[in-house]
mmCIF file of C-alpha atoms in Angstrom:
data_model
loop_
_atom_site.group_PDB
_atom_site.id
_atom_site.type_symbol
_atom_site.label_atom_id
_atom_site.label_comp_id
_atom_site.label_asym_id
_atom_site.label_seq_id
_atom_site.Cartn_x
_atom_site.Cartn_y
_atom_site.Cartn_z
ATOM 1 C CA MET A 1 53.675 32.828 91.540
ATOM 2 C CA PRO A 2 50.669 31.078 90.385
ATOM 3 C CA ARG A 3 48.307 32.735 87.635
ATOM 4 C CA LYS A 4 44.652 34.154 88.505
ATOM 5 C CA LYS A 5 41.746 32.272 87.339
ATOM 6 C CA ALA A 6 40.005 33.946 84.840
ATOM 7 C CA SER A 7 36.895 35.539 85.071
ATOM 8 C CA ASN A 8 33.667 33.951 83.828
ATOM 9 C CA SER A 9 31.611 37.743 83.929
ATOM 10 C CA TRP A 10 31.880 38.672 80.277
ATOM 11 C CA ILE A 11 30.180 35.434 79.477
ATOM 12 C CA TRP A 12 27.257 36.089 81.781
ATOM 13 C CA VAL A 13 27.245 40.026 80.017
ATOM 14 C CA ILE A 14 26.929 38.038 76.237
ATOM 15 C CA PHE A 15 24.103 36.019 77.617
ATOM 16 C CA LEU A 16 22.374 38.663 79.335
ATOM 17 C CA ILE A 17 23.331 40.777 75.508
ATOM 18 C CA LEU A 18 21.826 37.796 73.733
ATOM 19 C CA LEU A 19 18.927 36.662 76.203
ATOM 20 C CA THR A 20 17.907 40.794 75.715
ATOM 21 C CA LEU A 21 18.300 40.912 72.058
ATOM 22 C CA ILE A 22 15.929 37.329 71.595
ATOM 23 C CA GLY A 23 13.274 38.869 74.023
ATOM 24 C CA GLY A 24 13.052 42.236 72.356
ATOM 25 C CA THR A 25 12.716 40.374 68.777
ATOM 26 C CA ILE A 26 9.819 38.487 70.303
ATOM 27 C CA PHE A 27 8.444 41.236 71.814
ATOM 28 C CA LEU A 28 8.575 43.351 68.301
ATOM 29 C CA VAL A 29 7.107 40.404 66.539
ATOM 30 C CA LYS A 30 4.201 40.362 68.983
ATOM 31 C CA TYR A 31 4.098 43.895 68.905
ATOM 32 C CA SER A 32 3.750 44.589 64.942
ATOM 33 C CA LYS A 33 1.110 41.758 65.033
ATOM 34 C CA TRP A 34 -0.863 43.334 67.817
ATOM 35 C CA ILE A 35 -0.678 46.798 65.767
ATOM 36 C CA LYS A 36 -1.608 45.041 62.760
ATOM 37 C CA ARG A 37 -4.624 43.640 64.276
ATOM 38 C CA GLU A 38 -5.801 46.832 66.165
ATOM 39 C CA LEU A 39 -5.575 48.803 62.831
ATOM 40 C CA SER A 40 -7.219 46.281 60.658
ATOM 41 C CA ASP A 41 -10.186 47.910 60.677
ATOM 42 C CA TYR A 42 -8.560 50.993 59.300
ATOM 43 C CA THR A 43 -6.309 49.777 56.638
ATOM 44 C CA ARG A 44 -8.262 46.416 55.034
ATOM 45 C CA LYS A 45 -9.445 47.145 51.745
ATOM 46 C CA THR A 46 -12.944 48.530 51.854
ATOM 47 C CA PRO A 47 -15.767 46.560 49.511
ATOM 48 C CA PRO A 48 -17.041 48.854 47.280
ATOM 49 C CA TRP A 49 -20.453 50.583 47.508
ATOM 50 C CA THR A 50 -22.746 49.628 45.033
ATOM 51 C CA GLU A 51 -26.129 50.961 44.089
ATOM 52 C CA THR A 52 -27.436 47.193 44.460
ATOM 53 C CA LEU A 53 -25.919 47.388 48.256
ATOM 54 C CA LYS A 54 -27.568 50.758 48.665
ATOM 55 C CA PHE A 55 -30.827 49.851 47.345
ATOM 56 C CA GLU A 56 -31.174 46.787 49.970
ATOM 57 C CA GLN A 57 -30.310 48.732 52.551
ATOM 58 C CA VAL A 58 -32.960 51.000 52.271
ATOM 59 C CA PHE A 59 -35.690 48.297 51.920
ATOM 60 C CA ASN A 60 -34.359 46.530 54.714
ATOM 61 C CA HIS A 61 -34.598 49.807 56.735
ATOM 62 C CA PHE A 62 -37.925 50.737 55.572
ATOM 63 C CA GLN A 63 -39.778 47.233 55.030
ATOM 64 C CA ASN A 64 -43.168 48.936 54.220
ATOM 65 C CA GLY A 65 -41.471 51.299 51.745
ATOM 66 C CA ILE A 66 -42.703 51.792 48.619
ATOM 67 C CA LEU A 67 -40.804 52.093 45.071
ATOM 68 C CA GLY A 68 -41.111 54.905 42.699
ATOM 69 C CA VAL A 69 -39.554 56.320 39.728
ATOM 70 C CA ASP A 70 -39.192 60.181 38.489
ATOM 71 C CA ILE A 71 -38.652 60.840 34.723
ATOM 72 C CA SER A 72 -37.997 63.368 32.464
ATOM 73 C CA GLN A 73 -36.727 64.373 28.821
ATOM 74 C CA TYR A 74 -33.364 63.076 29.991
ATOM 75 C CA GLN A 75 -34.448 59.643 30.126
ATOM 76 C CA GLY A 76 -34.903 59.855 26.666
ATOM 77 C CA LYS A 77 -37.723 57.966 24.454
ATOM 78 C CA ILE A 78 -39.092 55.324 26.553
ATOM 79 C CA ASP A 79 -40.423 51.798 25.143
ATOM 80 C CA PHE A 80 -43.214 51.518 27.235
ATOM 81 C CA LYS A 81 -43.911 47.941 25.753
ATOM 82 C CA LYS A 82 -40.876 46.511 27.107
ATOM 83 C CA LEU A 83 -40.822 48.755 30.399
ATOM 84 C CA SER A 84 -40.081 46.895 33.510
ATOM 85 C CA LEU A 85 -41.418 47.706 36.731
ATOM 86 C CA GLN A 86 -39.764 45.926 38.787
ATOM 87 C CA ILE A 87 -36.538 46.229 40.973
ATOM 88 C CA LYS A 88 -35.406 42.914 42.266
ATOM 89 C CA ASN A 89 -38.394 42.012 44.175
ATOM 90 C CA HIS A 90 -39.686 45.408 44.400
ATOM 91 C CA PRO A 91 -42.574 46.240 42.025
ATOM 92 C CA ILE A 92 -42.470 50.046 41.121
ATOM 93 C CA GLN A 93 -45.643 51.465 42.288
ATOM 94 C CA PHE A 94 -45.381 55.275 41.285
ATOM 95 C CA LEU A 95 -44.235 57.080 38.229
ATOM 96 C CA VAL A 96 -43.838 60.927 38.544
ATOM 97 C CA PHE A 97 -43.126 62.790 35.087
ATOM 98 C CA ARG A 98 -41.708 66.210 34.786
ATOM 99 C CA ALA A 99 -44.132 68.471 33.026
ATOM 100 C CA THR A 100 -42.488 72.280 32.877
ATOM 101 C CA MET A 101 -39.907 74.187 33.951
ATOM 102 C CA GLY A 102 -40.061 77.850 34.895
ATOM 103 C CA ASP A 103 -42.365 80.330 32.999
ATOM 104 C CA ASP A 104 -42.745 78.863 29.728
ATOM 105 C CA GLY A 105 -40.761 75.465 29.614
ATOM 106 C CA LEU A 106 -42.058 72.274 28.477
ATOM 107 C CA ASP A 107 -40.675 68.761 28.733
ATOM 108 C CA ARG A 108 -40.449 67.742 25.533
ATOM 109 C CA ARG A 109 -41.436 64.117 26.580
ATOM 110 C CA PHE A 110 -44.060 64.949 28.904
ATOM 111 C CA LYS A 111 -47.310 64.659 26.573
ATOM 112 C CA GLU A 112 -46.010 61.447 25.016
ATOM 113 C CA ASN A 113 -44.842 59.753 28.324
ATOM 114 C CA TRP A 114 -48.290 60.764 30.233
ATOM 115 C CA GLU A 115 -50.261 59.389 27.233
ATOM 116 C CA ALA A 116 -48.488 56.311 27.088
ATOM 117 C CA SER A 117 -48.602 55.501 30.860
ATOM 118 C CA LYS A 118 -52.179 55.862 31.248
ATOM 119 C CA ASN A 119 -53.086 52.199 31.293
ATOM 120 C CA LEU A 120 -49.899 51.113 33.675
ATOM 121 C CA PRO A 121 -50.407 49.560 36.750
ATOM 122 C CA VAL A 122 -48.903 52.298 38.719
ATOM 123 C CA VAL A 123 -49.658 55.634 40.460
ATOM 124 C CA ARG A 124 -48.971 58.290 38.022
ATOM 125 C CA GLY A 125 -47.975 61.890 39.037
ATOM 126 C CA VAL A 126 -46.258 65.350 37.739
ATOM 127 C CA TYR A 127 -43.811 67.976 38.797
ATOM 128 C CA HIS A 128 -42.676 71.385 38.092
ATOM 129 C CA TYR A 129 -38.977 72.531 37.950
ATOM 130 C CA TYR A 130 -38.522 75.811 39.528
ATOM 131 C CA ARG A 131 -36.458 78.199 37.936
ATOM 132 C CA PRO A 132 -35.651 80.756 41.018
ATOM 133 C CA ASN A 133 -34.787 83.917 38.749
ATOM 134 C CA GLU A 134 -38.360 83.840 37.052
ATOM 135 C CA ASN A 135 -41.709 85.204 37.909
ATOM 136 C CA SER A 136 -43.733 82.677 40.067
ATOM 137 C CA THR A 137 -46.951 83.742 39.274
ATOM 138 C CA ARG A 138 -45.836 82.938 35.537
ATOM 139 C CA GLN A 139 -44.609 79.396 36.321
ATOM 140 C CA ALA A 140 -47.415 78.428 38.533
ATOM 141 C CA GLU A 141 -49.798 79.073 35.259
ATOM 142 C CA ASN A 142 -47.335 77.360 32.858
ATOM 143 C CA PHE A 143 -47.934 74.098 35.068
ATOM 144 C CA ILE A 144 -51.832 74.609 35.613
ATOM 145 C CA GLN A 145 -52.167 75.044 31.822
ATOM 146 C CA THR A 146 -50.212 72.097 30.894
ATOM 147 C CA VAL A 147 -51.233 69.395 33.709
ATOM 148 C CA LYS A 148 -54.690 67.977 34.018
ATOM 149 C CA LEU A 149 -54.579 65.598 37.032
ATOM 150 C CA GLU A 150 -57.548 62.999 38.118
ATOM 151 C CA SER A 151 -58.887 61.116 40.943
ATOM 152 C CA GLY A 152 -56.157 58.897 42.159
ATOM 153 C CA ASP A 153 -53.403 60.509 40.446
ATOM 154 C CA LEU A 154 -50.594 61.932 43.023
ATOM 155 C CA ILE A 155 -50.923 65.604 44.422
ATOM 156 C CA PRO A 156 -48.604 68.106 42.178
ATOM 157 C CA VAL A 157 -45.235 68.334 42.892
ATOM 158 C CA LEU A 158 -42.962 71.604 43.057
ATOM 159 C CA ASP A 159 -39.476 70.632 42.446
ATOM 160 C CA ILE A 160 -37.358 73.444 43.844
ATOM 161 C CA GLU A 161 -33.557 72.973 44.406
ATOM 162 C CA LYS A 162 -31.294 76.219 43.562
ATOM 163 C CA HIS A 163 -30.990 79.513 44.605
ATOM 164 C CA SER A 164 -31.876 82.716 43.007
ATOM 165 C CA THR A 165 -29.215 84.941 41.832
ATOM 166 C CA ILE A 166 -31.243 88.112 41.564
ATOM 167 C CA GLN A 167 -32.917 88.258 44.705
ATOM 168 C CA SER A 168 -32.731 87.678 48.332
ATOM 169 C CA ARG A 169 -33.260 84.466 50.000
ATOM 170 C CA GLU A 170 -36.454 85.959 51.350
ATOM 171 C CA ARG A 171 -37.872 86.805 48.073
ATOM 172 C CA LEU A 172 -37.384 83.502 46.909
ATOM 173 C CA ARG A 173 -39.384 81.931 49.358
ATOM 174 C CA GLN A 174 -42.302 84.464 48.922
ATOM 175 C CA GLY A 175 -42.175 83.109 44.833
ATOM 176 C CA ILE A 176 -42.188 79.515 46.030
ATOM 177 C CA LYS A 177 -45.088 80.215 48.481
ATOM 178 C CA ASN A 178 -46.717 82.157 45.687
ATOM 179 C CA TRP A 179 -46.526 79.170 43.416
ATOM 180 C CA LEU A 180 -47.655 76.834 45.840
ATOM 181 C CA ASN A 181 -50.693 78.931 46.975
ATOM 182 C CA LEU A 182 -51.645 79.108 43.306
ATOM 183 C CA VAL A 183 -51.524 75.698 42.530
ATOM 184 C CA GLU A 184 -53.060 74.705 45.507
ATOM 185 C CA ALA A 185 -56.140 76.822 44.810
ATOM 186 C CA HIS A 186 -56.474 75.387 41.084
ATOM 187 C CA TYR A 187 -56.116 71.689 42.346
ATOM 188 C CA ALA A 188 -57.827 71.888 46.196
ATOM 189 C CA VAL A 189 -55.203 69.786 47.427
ATOM 190 C CA LYS A 190 -51.815 70.861 49.063
ATOM 191 C CA PRO A 191 -48.658 70.501 46.583
ATOM 192 C CA MET A 192 -45.829 68.460 47.421
ATOM 193 C CA ILE A 193 -42.311 69.755 47.784
ATOM 194 C CA TYR A 194 -39.270 68.241 46.218
ATOM 195 C CA THR A 195 -35.680 69.418 47.279
ATOM 196 C CA GLY A 196 -32.430 68.453 48.432
ATOM 197 C CA ASP A 197 -31.548 67.779 52.318
ATOM 198 C CA ARG A 198 -29.148 71.126 52.315
ATOM 199 C CA PHE A 199 -31.401 73.223 50.570
ATOM 200 C CA PHE A 200 -34.317 72.359 52.815
ATOM 201 C CA TRP A 201 -32.205 73.217 55.772
ATOM 202 C CA GLU A 202 -30.792 76.075 54.303
ATOM 203 C CA VAL A 203 -34.121 77.628 52.883
ATOM 204 C CA LEU A 204 -37.332 75.664 53.618
ATOM 205 C CA HIS A 205 -37.102 74.994 57.399
ATOM 206 C CA ASN A 206 -39.056 76.931 59.869
ATOM 207 C CA GLN A 207 -40.321 79.013 56.884
ATOM 208 C CA GLY A 208 -43.853 78.061 56.524
ATOM 209 C CA PHE A 209 -42.808 74.741 54.627
ATOM 210 C CA ASP A 210 -42.420 72.176 57.008
ATOM 211 C CA GLU A 211 -45.937 71.705 56.779
ATOM 212 C CA TYR A 212 -45.905 70.473 53.003
ATOM 213 C CA PRO A 213 -45.060 66.779 52.182
ATOM 214 C CA ILE A 214 -41.468 66.700 51.811
ATOM 215 C CA TRP A 215 -39.619 64.763 48.851
ATOM 216 C CA VAL A 216 -35.826 65.008 49.794
ATOM 217 C CA ALA A 217 -32.989 64.012 47.629
ATOM 218 C CA ASN A 218 -29.957 62.525 49.311
ATOM 219 C CA TYR A 219 -27.628 59.910 47.687
ATOM 220 C CA ASN A 220 -25.074 59.403 50.093
ATOM 221 C CA ARG A 221 -24.445 56.244 52.104
ATOM 222 C CA VAL A 222 -27.135 57.122 54.988
ATOM 223 C CA LEU A 223 -29.626 55.303 56.882
ATOM 224 C CA GLU A 224 -32.023 57.962 56.033
ATOM 225 C CA PRO A 225 -32.151 61.734 55.050
ATOM 226 C CA GLU A 226 -31.347 64.769 57.449
ATOM 227 C CA THR A 227 -34.783 65.750 56.588
ATOM 228 C CA LYS A 228 -36.602 64.070 59.189
ATOM 229 C CA ASN A 229 -40.203 64.683 58.268
ATOM 230 C CA TRP A 230 -39.989 63.411 54.568
ATOM 231 C CA VAL A 231 -42.623 61.349 53.121
ATOM 232 C CA ILE A 232 -40.430 59.912 49.844
ATOM 233 C CA TRP A 233 -36.951 59.769 49.841
ATOM 234 C CA GLN A 234 -35.005 59.747 46.293
ATOM 235 C CA PHE A 235 -31.712 57.795 47.486
ATOM 236 C CA SER A 236 -30.183 56.924 44.075
ATOM 237 C CA GLU A 237 -29.687 58.595 40.909
ATOM 238 C CA LYS A 238 -28.421 55.488 39.119
ATOM 239 C CA GLY A 239 -31.049 53.244 38.973
ATOM 240 C CA SER A 240 -31.910 51.143 35.738
ATOM 241 C CA ILE A 241 -34.961 49.380 34.294
ATOM 242 C CA GLU A 242 -35.636 47.608 31.136
ATOM 243 C CA GLY A 243 -37.076 50.042 28.756
ATOM 244 C CA ILE A 244 -35.429 52.965 29.682
ATOM 245 C CA GLY A 245 -32.074 53.601 27.963
ATOM 246 C CA GLU A 246 -30.674 56.120 30.644
ATOM 247 C CA ARG A 247 -30.014 55.883 34.546
ATOM 248 C CA ILE A 248 -33.091 56.859 36.328
ATOM 249 C CA ASP A 249 -33.953 58.270 39.891
ATOM 250 C CA LEU A 250 -34.939 55.787 42.597
ATOM 251 C CA ASN A 251 -37.472 57.128 45.294
ATOM 252 C CA ILE A 252 -38.979 55.150 48.500
ATOM 253 C CA LEU A 253 -42.200 56.503 49.902
ATOM 254 C CA ARG A 254 -42.444 55.185 53.253
ATOM 255 C CA GLY A 255 -45.590 54.874 55.821
ATOM 256 C CA GLY A 256 -46.965 52.367 53.705
ATOM 257 C CA ARG A 257 -50.516 52.386 51.976
ATOM 258 C CA PHE A 258 -51.929 55.108 54.302
ATOM 259 C CA GLN A 259 -49.542 57.542 53.406
ATOM 260 C CA PHE A 260 -49.328 56.510 49.915
ATOM 261 C CA HIS A 261 -53.102 57.496 49.818
ATOM 262 C CA LYS A 262 -52.625 60.454 51.303
ATOM 263 C CA LEU A 263 -50.836 61.608 48.548
ATOM 264 C CA LYS A 264 -53.281 61.263 45.958
ATOM 265 C CA MET A 265 -55.936 63.203 44.370
ATOM 266 C CA PRO A 266 -59.198 63.121 46.144
#
């Protein structure tokens, strides 16, 4: 009896299996490349965010911005003979010195800095550091007795950035307002308020302080602070210039010459 011819079906099965494996491999390779490409924005190494990049971003965004520096005893002894008044291609056009703290504190470098800086080609200013647990009237008197401002100097500045631990938020606001009123009565100008973004929104906003010129601190990687009515933005605490051995705060005043003039003593 003749034998049946062997079936070729198993050959086709093997061929289909091999074809499926090859096709699956090609698909997985292409899919993995697509996934890698799609996730590249999340997985690639982020370039370091440097103070140089921050400086350039701020002044690119506010091209008529005016650069200024604020200084206290924490900057140590300043070599005014070697002091550089330029960062990159931006001249430093205003210097603000801390004069007093609380009801009896005196910045130990203020008198020296104030006297040494009087002939510099910059506009000078002075600020008081408000201690929220101390009497506001005595704090105003401490500042007034210490600081003599002249025409062309910056208006006085109140630095308020901490909550009180012994009184309510409303009582703190009353004390801040009292300091501002006393200083305004003495110098015949409305003072400027320096504060942080968060403190402004938590304590000062819509409480009668928005009418004052606002100098706000925010060191984050942002195009501008949350406090939209700011006139000066302290955007860095890691500045560096020749003549000062410690890091300094960097500030940008927006609004150009017109706004700059409005912040000066008459």
